[in-house]
Structure formats: structure tokens, C-alpha cells
Short mmCIF file of C-alpha atoms in Angstrom, two decimals:
data_model
loop_
_atom_site.label_atom_id
_atom_site.label_comp_id
_atom_site.label_asym_id
_atom_site.label_seq_id
_atom_site.Cartn_x
_atom_site.Cartn_y
_atom_site.Cartn_z
CA MET A 948 100.03 185.26 -54.68
CA THR A 949 100.82 183.35 -57.83
CA GLU A 950 100.28 184.76 -61.26
CA GLU A 951 97.31 182.43 -61.77
CA THR A 952 95.39 183.45 -58.64
CA ARG A 953 95.95 187.20 -59.01
CA PRO A 954 92.89 189.07 -60.19
CA SER A 955 93.44 189.60 -63.87
CA THR A 956 92.34 193.17 -64.37
CA ILE A 957 93.89 196.26 -62.91
CA GLU A 958 90.56 197.49 -61.64
CA GLU A 959 90.05 194.34 -59.57
CA ARG A 960 93.50 194.56 -58.11
CA LEU A 961 93.04 198.21 -57.23
CA GLU A 962 89.80 197.35 -55.46
CA GLN A 963 91.74 194.87 -53.36
CA ARG A 964 94.08 197.70 -52.38
CA GLY A 965 91.21 199.97 -51.42
CA ILE A 966 91.33 202.31 -54.41
CA THR A 967 87.79 203.31 -55.26
CA ARG A 968 86.21 203.54 -58.68
CA ARG A 969 85.98 207.29 -58.22
CA GLU A 970 89.73 207.58 -57.59
CA PHE A 971 90.38 205.33 -60.54
CA LEU A 972 88.36 207.55 -62.87
CA LYS A 973 90.12 210.60 -61.49
CA PHE A 974 93.42 209.00 -62.43
CA ALA A 975 92.13 208.19 -65.92
CA ALA A 976 91.14 211.85 -66.35
CA PHE A 977 94.55 212.96 -65.08
CA MET A 978 96.33 210.71 -67.60
CA THR A 979 94.06 211.91 -70.41
CA ALA A 980 94.91 215.52 -69.57
CA THR A 981 98.64 214.79 -69.33
CA LEU A 982 98.51 213.23 -72.78
CA ALA A 983 96.83 216.42 -74.04
CA LEU A 984 93.87 214.38 -75.27
CA PRO A 985 90.36 215.83 -75.23
CA SER A 986 88.58 214.93 -71.97
CA THR A 987 86.12 212.84 -73.98
CA PHE A 988 88.85 210.18 -74.15
CA THR A 989 88.72 209.64 -70.38
CA GLU A 990 86.20 206.82 -70.66
CA GLN A 991 88.28 204.99 -73.26
CA VAL A 992 91.42 205.42 -71.15
CA ALA A 993 89.61 204.15 -68.05
CA HIS A 994 88.28 201.15 -69.94
CA ALA A 995 91.72 200.31 -71.28
CA LEU A 996 93.35 200.62 -67.85
CA ALA A 997 90.63 198.53 -66.26
CA THR A 998 90.88 195.67 -68.70
CA ALA A 999 94.50 195.69 -69.84
CA VAL A 1000 96.60 192.62 -69.34
CA ARG A 1001 99.74 193.67 -67.54
CA PRO A 1002 102.66 194.25 -69.88
CA ARG A 1003 105.94 192.69 -68.76
CA VAL A 1004 108.67 195.17 -67.94
CA VAL A 1005 112.35 194.70 -67.27
CA TRP A 1006 114.13 197.71 -65.77
CA LEU A 1007 117.87 197.90 -66.43
CA GLU A 1008 120.18 200.08 -64.36
CA PHE A 1009 123.59 201.02 -65.70
CA GLN A 1010 125.65 204.16 -64.94
CA ASP A 1011 122.84 205.62 -62.89
CA CYS A 1012 122.10 207.16 -59.51
CA THR A 1013 118.71 205.40 -59.19
CA ALA A 1014 116.88 208.73 -59.17
CA ASP A 1015 114.68 207.60 -62.07
CA SER A 1016 113.68 204.58 -60.01
CA GLU A 1017 113.09 206.90 -57.07
CA SER A 1018 110.91 209.11 -59.24
CA PHE A 1019 108.99 205.99 -60.26
CA LEU A 1020 108.55 204.79 -56.68
CA ARG A 1021 108.09 208.11 -54.95
CA ALA A 1022 104.98 208.94 -56.89
CA SER A 1023 103.32 210.08 -53.69
CA ASN A 1024 99.93 210.19 -55.28
CA PRO A 1025 98.72 206.69 -54.37
CA ASN A 1026 96.82 206.47 -57.61
CA VAL A 1027 99.90 206.99 -59.73
CA ALA A 1028 102.12 204.67 -57.70
CA SER A 1029 99.54 201.92 -57.32
CA LEU A 1030 98.41 202.10 -60.88
CA LEU A 1031 101.90 201.89 -62.24
CA LEU A 1032 102.84 198.99 -60.03
CA GLU A 1033 99.54 197.26 -60.69
CA THR A 1034 99.58 198.02 -64.40
CA LEU A 1035 103.02 196.55 -65.00
CA SER A 1036 104.49 193.16 -64.36
CA LEU A 1037 107.89 194.36 -63.19
CA ASP A 1038 109.89 191.20 -63.85
CA TYR A 1039 113.36 192.62 -63.24
CA HIS A 1040 114.53 195.62 -61.25
CA GLU A 1041 117.77 195.28 -59.30
CA THR A 1042 116.86 197.83 -56.64
CA LEU A 1043 113.47 196.27 -55.93
CA MET A 1044 113.63 192.55 -56.61
CA VAL A 1045 114.13 189.82 -54.04
CA PRO A 1046 116.36 187.43 -56.06
CA ALA A 1047 120.07 188.32 -56.18
CA GLY A 1048 123.05 187.09 -58.15
CA ALA A 1049 122.39 184.20 -60.49
CA MET A 1050 118.72 184.06 -59.48
CA ALA A 1051 118.26 187.70 -60.47
CA ASP A 1052 119.76 186.93 -63.84
CA LYS A 1053 117.38 184.02 -64.23
CA SER A 1054 114.44 186.39 -63.71
CA LEU A 1055 115.75 188.64 -66.45
CA MET A 1056 116.49 185.86 -68.91
CA ASP A 1057 113.15 184.13 -68.26
CA THR A 1058 111.43 187.24 -69.59
CA VAL A 1059 113.90 187.98 -72.39
CA ASN A 1060 113.84 184.41 -73.70
CA GLY A 1061 110.27 183.51 -72.76
CA TYR A 1062 108.56 186.63 -74.09
CA PRO A 1063 110.67 187.94 -76.97
CA GLY A 1064 109.16 190.99 -78.59
CA GLN A 1065 106.49 191.18 -75.91
CA TYR A 1066 108.16 192.92 -72.97
CA ILE A 1067 109.07 196.57 -72.44
CA ALA A 1068 112.68 197.37 -71.58
CA ILE A 1069 113.14 200.46 -69.42
CA VAL A 1070 116.71 201.69 -69.25
CA GLU A 1071 118.06 203.97 -66.53
CA GLY A 1072 121.65 205.19 -66.65
CA ALA A 1073 124.34 205.58 -69.26
CA ILE A 1074 126.26 202.82 -70.99
CA PRO A 1075 130.07 203.07 -70.83
CA THR A 1076 131.92 202.04 -73.96
CA ALA A 1077 135.58 202.75 -73.05
CA ASN A 1078 137.93 199.83 -72.39
CA GLY A 1079 135.52 197.25 -73.71
CA GLY A 1080 132.69 198.46 -71.49
CA ILE A 1081 134.27 197.36 -68.18
CA HIS A 1082 133.16 200.49 -66.29
CA CYS A 1083 129.76 199.00 -65.60
CA THR A 1084 129.26 195.26 -65.31
CA ILE A 1085 126.50 193.12 -63.88
CA ASN A 1086 127.16 189.45 -63.19
CA GLY A 1087 130.34 189.73 -65.21
CA GLN A 1088 128.60 191.10 -68.30
CA THR A 1089 129.07 194.64 -69.55
CA ALA A 1090 126.18 197.08 -69.51
CA LEU A 1091 126.70 197.32 -73.26
CA SER A 1092 126.21 193.60 -73.88
CA ARG A 1093 123.19 193.41 -71.56
CA ALA A 1094 121.54 196.46 -73.13
CA ASP A 1095 122.14 195.06 -76.58
CA LEU A 1096 120.59 191.70 -75.75
CA VAL A 1097 117.64 192.96 -73.72
CA CYS A 1098 116.69 196.00 -75.83
CA ARG A 1099 117.00 194.24 -79.18
CA ASN A 1100 114.53 191.56 -78.03
CA ALA A 1101 112.04 194.00 -76.52
CA LEU A 1102 108.70 195.20 -77.85
CA ALA A 1103 109.92 198.72 -77.09
CA THR A 1104 112.69 200.39 -75.12
CA ILE A 1105 112.02 203.40 -72.93
CA ALA A 1106 115.11 205.40 -71.94
CA VAL A 1107 114.22 207.18 -68.71
CA GLY A 1108 116.30 210.14 -67.59
CA ASN A 1109 119.09 211.98 -69.38
CA CYS A 1110 121.79 209.36 -68.81
CA ALA A 1111 119.90 206.72 -70.78
CA TRP A 1112 119.09 209.33 -73.44
CA ASP A 1113 122.49 210.85 -74.25
CA GLY A 1114 124.84 209.66 -71.51
CA GLY A 1115 123.86 212.39 -69.05
CA ILE A 1116 126.29 213.24 -66.28
CA ALA A 1117 128.57 210.30 -67.01
CA ALA A 1118 129.05 211.66 -70.53
CA ALA A 1119 129.77 215.22 -69.35
CA ALA A 1120 133.21 216.48 -70.35
CA PRO A 1121 135.69 214.85 -70.35
CA ASN A 1122 133.41 211.76 -70.43
CA PRO A 1123 136.01 209.52 -68.74
CA THR A 1124 134.24 206.24 -69.56
CA ALA A 1125 132.98 207.12 -73.09
CA ALA A 1126 129.45 206.87 -71.73
CA LYS A 1127 126.56 206.87 -74.20
CA GLY A 1128 122.81 206.81 -74.14
CA VAL A 1129 120.80 203.91 -75.53
CA LYS A 1130 120.31 205.61 -78.91
CA ASP A 1131 124.08 205.65 -79.52
CA ALA A 1132 125.15 202.53 -77.62
CA VAL A 1133 122.43 200.30 -79.11
CA PRO A 1134 121.68 201.97 -82.44
CA GLY A 1135 118.88 200.93 -84.74
CA LEU A 1136 116.27 199.82 -82.22
CA GLY A 1137 112.80 199.51 -83.71
CA THR A 1138 111.03 201.47 -80.99
CA LEU A 1139 113.07 203.65 -78.67
CA ILE A 1140 111.23 206.27 -76.63
CA ASN A 1141 113.32 208.89 -74.86
CA MET A 1142 112.03 210.41 -71.63
CA PRO A 1143 114.77 212.86 -70.65
CA GLY A 1144 114.85 214.88 -67.47
CA CYS A 1145 117.07 214.52 -64.46
CA PRO A 1146 115.27 212.53 -63.26
CA HIS A 1147 112.37 211.70 -65.59
CA ASN A 1148 108.90 212.47 -64.25
CA VAL A 1149 106.81 209.44 -63.32
CA VAL A 1150 103.60 211.17 -64.40
CA ASN A 1151 104.88 211.24 -67.98
CA LEU A 1152 105.99 207.60 -67.82
CA ALA A 1153 102.56 206.63 -66.50
CA ALA A 1154 100.91 208.63 -69.29
CA LEU A 1155 103.15 207.01 -71.91
CA ILE A 1156 102.20 203.52 -70.76
CA THR A 1157 98.55 204.52 -70.43
CA HIS A 1158 98.62 205.67 -74.05
CA TYR A 1159 100.02 202.33 -75.15
CA LEU A 1160 97.42 200.37 -73.18
CA THR A 1161 94.61 202.53 -74.57
CA PHE A 1162 95.55 202.71 -78.25
CA GLN A 1163 98.00 199.79 -78.64
CA GLN A 1164 100.47 202.27 -80.03
CA TRP A 1165 102.99 204.69 -78.62
CA PRO A 1166 102.20 208.42 -78.66
CA GLU A 1167 103.55 210.80 -81.27
CA ARG A 1168 107.26 211.51 -80.85
CA ASP A 1169 109.55 214.27 -82.07
CA GLY A 1170 112.74 213.82 -84.10
CA GLN A 1171 114.61 212.85 -80.94
CA GLY A 1172 112.17 210.15 -79.93
CA ARG A 1173 110.58 212.21 -77.16
CA PRO A 1174 106.80 212.06 -76.67
CA VAL A 1175 105.36 215.33 -77.96
CA PHE A 1176 102.83 215.55 -75.11
CA ALA A 1177 105.66 216.10 -72.61
CA TYR A 1178 108.47 217.70 -74.65
CA HIS A 1179 106.84 220.14 -77.07
CA GLU A 1180 106.65 223.47 -75.26
CA THR A 1181 109.62 225.13 -73.64
CA VAL A 1182 109.65 225.50 -69.87
CA HIS A 1183 109.74 229.26 -70.51
CA GLU A 1184 106.59 229.29 -72.68
CA GLU A 1185 104.57 227.57 -69.96
CA CYS A 1186 106.24 229.37 -67.05
CA PRO A 1187 103.92 231.02 -64.52
CA ARG A 1188 106.56 233.78 -64.20
CA LYS A 1189 106.46 234.57 -67.92
CA ASP A 1190 104.40 237.74 -67.44
CA HIS A 1191 107.24 239.10 -65.32
CA PHE A 1192 109.67 238.33 -68.15
CA GLU A 1193 107.53 240.20 -70.65
CA GLU A 1194 107.11 243.14 -68.33
CA GLY A 1195 110.85 243.25 -67.66
CA ARG A 1196 110.63 242.33 -63.99
CA PHE A 1197 113.72 240.28 -63.15
CA VAL A 1198 115.30 238.79 -60.08
CA LEU A 1199 118.78 240.32 -59.94
CA ALA A 1200 120.07 238.79 -56.70
CA TRP A 1201 118.95 235.91 -54.51
CA GLY A 1202 116.62 237.24 -51.87
CA ASP A 1203 116.11 240.65 -53.46
CA ALA A 1204 112.69 242.28 -53.64
CA GLY A 1205 111.96 240.74 -57.04
CA HIS A 1206 112.91 237.27 -55.84
CA ARG A 1207 110.59 237.60 -52.88
CA GLN A 1208 107.81 238.60 -55.28
CA GLY A 1209 108.33 235.72 -57.68
CA TRP A 1210 109.74 237.61 -60.67
CA CYS A 1211 111.47 236.10 -63.71
CA LEU A 1212 114.64 234.11 -62.94
CA CYS A 1213 116.31 234.26 -66.34
CA LYS A 1214 118.99 236.75 -65.27
CA MET A 1215 119.90 234.29 -62.51
CA GLY A 1216 120.69 231.62 -65.08
CA CYS A 1217 117.29 230.00 -65.66
CA LYS A 1218 117.50 227.70 -68.69
CA GLY A 1219 113.75 227.55 -69.24
CA PRO A 1220 113.88 229.21 -72.69
CA ASP A 1221 116.22 226.46 -73.99
CA THR A 1222 114.46 223.48 -72.44
CA ARG A 1223 111.43 221.62 -73.69
CA HIS A 1224 109.48 219.88 -70.92
CA ASN A 1225 106.13 220.02 -69.15
CA CYS A 1226 107.48 220.62 -65.63
CA SER A 1227 105.26 223.61 -64.95
CA THR A 1228 102.06 221.63 -65.50
CA VAL A 1229 103.02 218.14 -64.27
CA LYS A 1230 105.23 219.40 -61.42
CA TRP A 1231 106.76 217.21 -58.70
CA ASN A 1232 105.88 215.88 -55.27
CA ASP A 1233 102.38 214.86 -56.20
CA GLY A 1234 101.92 217.93 -58.35
CA THR A 1235 102.62 220.39 -55.55
CA CYS A 1236 105.70 222.24 -56.77
CA TRP A 1237 108.63 222.44 -59.19
CA PRO A 1238 111.97 224.28 -59.12
CA VAL A 1239 110.85 227.60 -60.63
CA GLN A 1240 107.84 227.72 -58.32
CA ALA A 1241 110.23 227.18 -55.40
CA GLY A 1242 112.34 230.17 -56.52
CA HIS A 1243 115.20 228.52 -58.42
CA GLY A 1244 115.80 228.69 -62.15
CA CYS A 1245 115.41 225.73 -64.46
CA VAL A 1246 118.80 223.97 -64.85
CA GLY A 1247 117.78 222.68 -68.26
CA CYS A 1248 117.86 219.04 -67.23
CA ALA A 1249 115.65 217.84 -70.09
CA GLN A 1250 117.89 219.28 -72.83
CA GLY A 1251 120.59 217.31 -74.55
CA ASN A 1252 124.07 217.35 -73.04
CA PHE A 1253 122.84 219.74 -70.36
CA TRP A 1254 125.77 219.16 -68.00
CA ASP A 1255 127.96 220.88 -70.58
CA GLN A 1256 125.40 222.97 -72.53
CA ALA A 1257 123.50 224.48 -69.59
CA THR A 1258 126.47 225.10 -67.28
CA PRO A 1259 127.49 227.25 -65.50
CA PHE A 1260 123.97 226.98 -64.14
CA TYR A 1261 124.00 230.44 -62.53
CA VAL A 1262 125.22 232.34 -65.58
CA SER A 1263 122.53 233.82 -67.81
CA THR A 1264 122.98 232.99 -71.48
CA ASN A 1265 119.52 233.37 -72.89
CA CYS A 1266 117.92 236.43 -71.27
CA HIS A 1267 117.45 238.52 -74.38
CA ASP A 1268 115.31 241.29 -72.95
CA ASP A 1269 117.86 244.04 -73.55
CA MET B 254 127.54 166.82 -50.75
CA GLN B 255 130.89 168.37 -51.39
CA ASP B 256 133.74 167.95 -48.96
CA THR B 257 133.14 170.81 -46.54
CA ASN B 258 136.86 171.28 -46.04
CA THR B 259 137.21 172.33 -49.63
CA VAL B 260 137.39 176.07 -50.01
CA GLN B 261 134.54 177.17 -52.22
CA ARG B 262 134.31 180.55 -53.83
CA ILE B 263 130.96 182.13 -54.62
CA ALA B 264 130.07 185.40 -56.27
CA ILE B 265 126.77 187.20 -55.85
CA ASP B 266 126.32 189.86 -58.51
CA PRO B 267 124.11 191.83 -58.59
CA ILE B 268 123.35 192.32 -54.93
CA THR B 269 119.76 193.50 -55.19
CA ARG B 270 117.62 195.85 -53.11
CA ILE B 271 120.42 198.35 -52.72
CA GLU B 272 121.35 201.35 -54.83
CA GLY B 273 124.41 200.77 -56.98
CA HIS B 274 126.12 197.84 -58.62
CA LEU B 275 127.49 195.77 -55.75
CA ARG B 276 129.28 192.45 -56.14
CA ILE B 277 130.21 190.22 -53.22
CA GLU B 278 132.62 187.34 -53.52
CA ALA B 279 133.14 185.01 -50.60
CA GLN B 280 135.39 182.10 -49.71
CA ILE B 281 133.54 179.41 -47.83
CA GLN B 282 135.02 176.57 -45.83
CA ASN B 283 133.27 174.24 -43.39
CA GLY B 284 130.03 176.08 -44.00
CA LYS B 285 131.46 179.40 -42.88
CA VAL B 286 132.62 182.46 -44.73
CA ARG B 287 136.40 182.52 -44.45
CA ASP B 288 137.04 185.66 -46.40
CA ALA B 289 134.96 188.07 -48.48
CA TRP B 290 135.45 190.87 -50.97
CA SER B 291 133.06 193.59 -52.02
CA ALA B 292 133.29 195.63 -55.18
CA GLY B 293 131.35 198.45 -56.75
CA MET B 294 131.03 197.46 -60.39
CA MET B 295 130.21 200.88 -61.84
CA PHE B 296 132.44 203.90 -62.39
CA ARG B 297 131.56 207.28 -63.87
CA GLY B 298 134.53 209.46 -62.83
CA LEU B 299 132.51 212.32 -61.34
CA GLU B 300 135.65 213.78 -59.72
CA LEU B 301 137.23 214.07 -63.17
CA ILE B 302 134.02 215.54 -64.58
CA MET B 303 133.75 218.21 -61.88
CA ALA B 304 137.34 219.46 -62.14
CA GLY B 305 137.55 222.98 -63.52
CA ARG B 306 133.85 223.79 -63.29
CA ASP B 307 132.08 226.69 -61.61
CA PRO B 308 132.02 225.81 -57.89
CA ARG B 309 128.44 227.00 -57.60
CA ASP B 310 127.41 224.09 -59.81
CA ALA B 311 129.03 221.48 -57.57
CA TRP B 312 125.89 220.63 -55.63
CA VAL B 313 123.97 219.76 -58.78
CA PHE B 314 126.72 217.36 -59.85
CA THR B 315 127.35 215.73 -56.47
CA GLN B 316 123.62 215.26 -55.95
CA ARG B 317 123.78 212.78 -58.83
CA ILE B 318 126.27 210.50 -57.07
CA CYS B 319 123.26 208.77 -55.56
CA GLY B 320 119.63 209.63 -56.16
CA VAL B 321 118.18 207.46 -53.41
#
């Protein structure tokens, strides 16, 4: 279907895909709650989603493992997946797009040159800076040069996952390729929103974009460019096992009586007290579960430099009960 | 139309719809691929990064080789 014959509003397109008005409103309520807005905003969010003109998005992959794309695509809740794909005009995404080689590049440059300052750049993966940036190239261009061109011309840049935030695993010691996140590789961007996590959670990305479509501005961010709605509380503060922590009930060995009863995992190396993210409320797999619920400690994947700061993962460094 | 006997060299980069940064170069003669080269265009050095770490952490690192 060409751009001209596509139904123009998201609501119409969702109808074509069999998503009912009721499901649509449920999604709007879910986004409103994720953004920590009063439920009275649901109607405004729904109206914005229903009438918004699709923002153009280019998705750049650099030193990545594609898990942030997987998180984006594996939103098993059909509302989240459909709404994201219907809400955005995804003009460039190497893992998803049909054109390859020079034709892929044309898709990217058509958006960058044709819609300067109007498209959203989403970056996944770190940017290597050693040896002139040769450790990641696309069509003969370094990740560094592509990021610089695409992000500097964008309306906003969203760095999804830890690698795009601070270099992530590629930047872990000894950082063989001098990998950096967007904030350090392309400094001085007007609007850079960091969505750390390994990978980032698609519910938060959906909520971020929903906020922009509703209010024509990005949500409040902290000093590190992270949206406050998703990165304010520590994992520990919101942990369903926190009562066990306060009562001094700790798992001391995998499979012990406490582990079987869901006690606090901090003596097993849980990094929840050091990590700010909304995992316990947003969860994974369509909101069914998350690591601590499954019986494993938080590895601290939303904190800065976690591959060096939060390791060894199974050594407790923050369990100050005694 | 170019002389088909001439050896042409083409490069397709990025190869899309796969995970990773793949580049294919091919030599073409008489409308057929005569030789081809593939290259992964991204390097992180995960082996170097994992050296010396707690072995219990290895799965978390190696999981990030590919997230697909």
C-alpha cells in the first residue's frame, strides 16, 4: 500500500488489523499508567494516538546484538507491537527492511535529507572510536560518521539499551575498540533521550513515544537524560521481595528453603539496590514476569558501566542488613 | 550493456534482514558469480573482555554475542 492510500490515522489502521476500540483504549490506559500520569489523562492519550500523524523513525544499529530490536519486535502484547509499528513510520532498520546495500542507504538518506529535524533517530549499540572507527562500518562508512550525520539532523535521538547509552558490553574493560555511547561519541545533541537496560523495555519506549505524540514534548528526564517515569525508583524499592529484606529473610544458597519461598536475593548478588528501573512493574514477556520474580537477582543492567560496576554478578556488595 | 566478459565487482553492504553487519562482495562474469567474499563488519572483542572475569558471569556476557 502506498503512503497516499494508507489510512491516515492510527485508529483506522488498527481497525484494519482487527484491533477493537476497546483494546485501543486499554492500551491508552496502560501507557498513561506507565507514564505515571493520572488516569484522567487516558482520554487525551487515546485522542493523540488516534489522530497522530506517524513520526518518521530511522533505527541505527552499531556494536549491538540486536536485542533492543528484539525487545521492540517481541512485544507479545499485540496492542503494544501493533501500536508501535502502526504509530511509527520506520524508514530504516537494517534487520527489518527489504532494501539492501546501496538501496538501503538510499532509504536512510531520503529521510535524513528529506525530513531534516523532523525524524526520530533511534540508536542501538555502541560506537567504536579506536583506529578511526573501523571496528564498525556500514557501506564503508564508520558507525561514528553515520551517527554524527543522522543524529545531528534528527528531531531527537533515543539511545536504546546500555550500549547506545555508555558503550555497554563493548566498552567493558579493557574496552578493546574504545566503544562509546551516543552521549560521548556524538556530544552536544539537542535532544538525546537515554533508555538504558540490557535490553531496553519496549513498554517504556512505547510510553516515551506516546508522551511525545500526546503533549508534543518529551517527558521529564533526569541528569543522565533518562525519562523519570521509568528510571526514578530503584529496583529494590519497588521489589515484591522487599518485605523479606526488611524482615531479614535471605536466600543463602540456590535452591535452599528461602529460595523456594521467594525470599530476598541480595546476598546472592542482586544489584536491585543500585539500579534505577521500573522492571518490577513493567516486567517482560507481555508483563508476565521479570528476573527477580523468576528467582534470580537483578544484574543491574540499567546502571551505568554495569559490566564492570555490577560484576561479579553473584557477589553481594550492597546487602547492608548486618 | 556492458561487455559481459568483463569481470565486475559488486559490494552489498549492509545485507539486511539478518542480525549483524554483513558485507558481501562478488565478482561477476558472464552474468554469473565467479567468486565471492563475506565479511562481518563489526568487532567488539568479547573474548578480550571476558578474560580474567568470574566464570559464573560468562553466560551473561556470551548471551550478548547475539540477542536474536
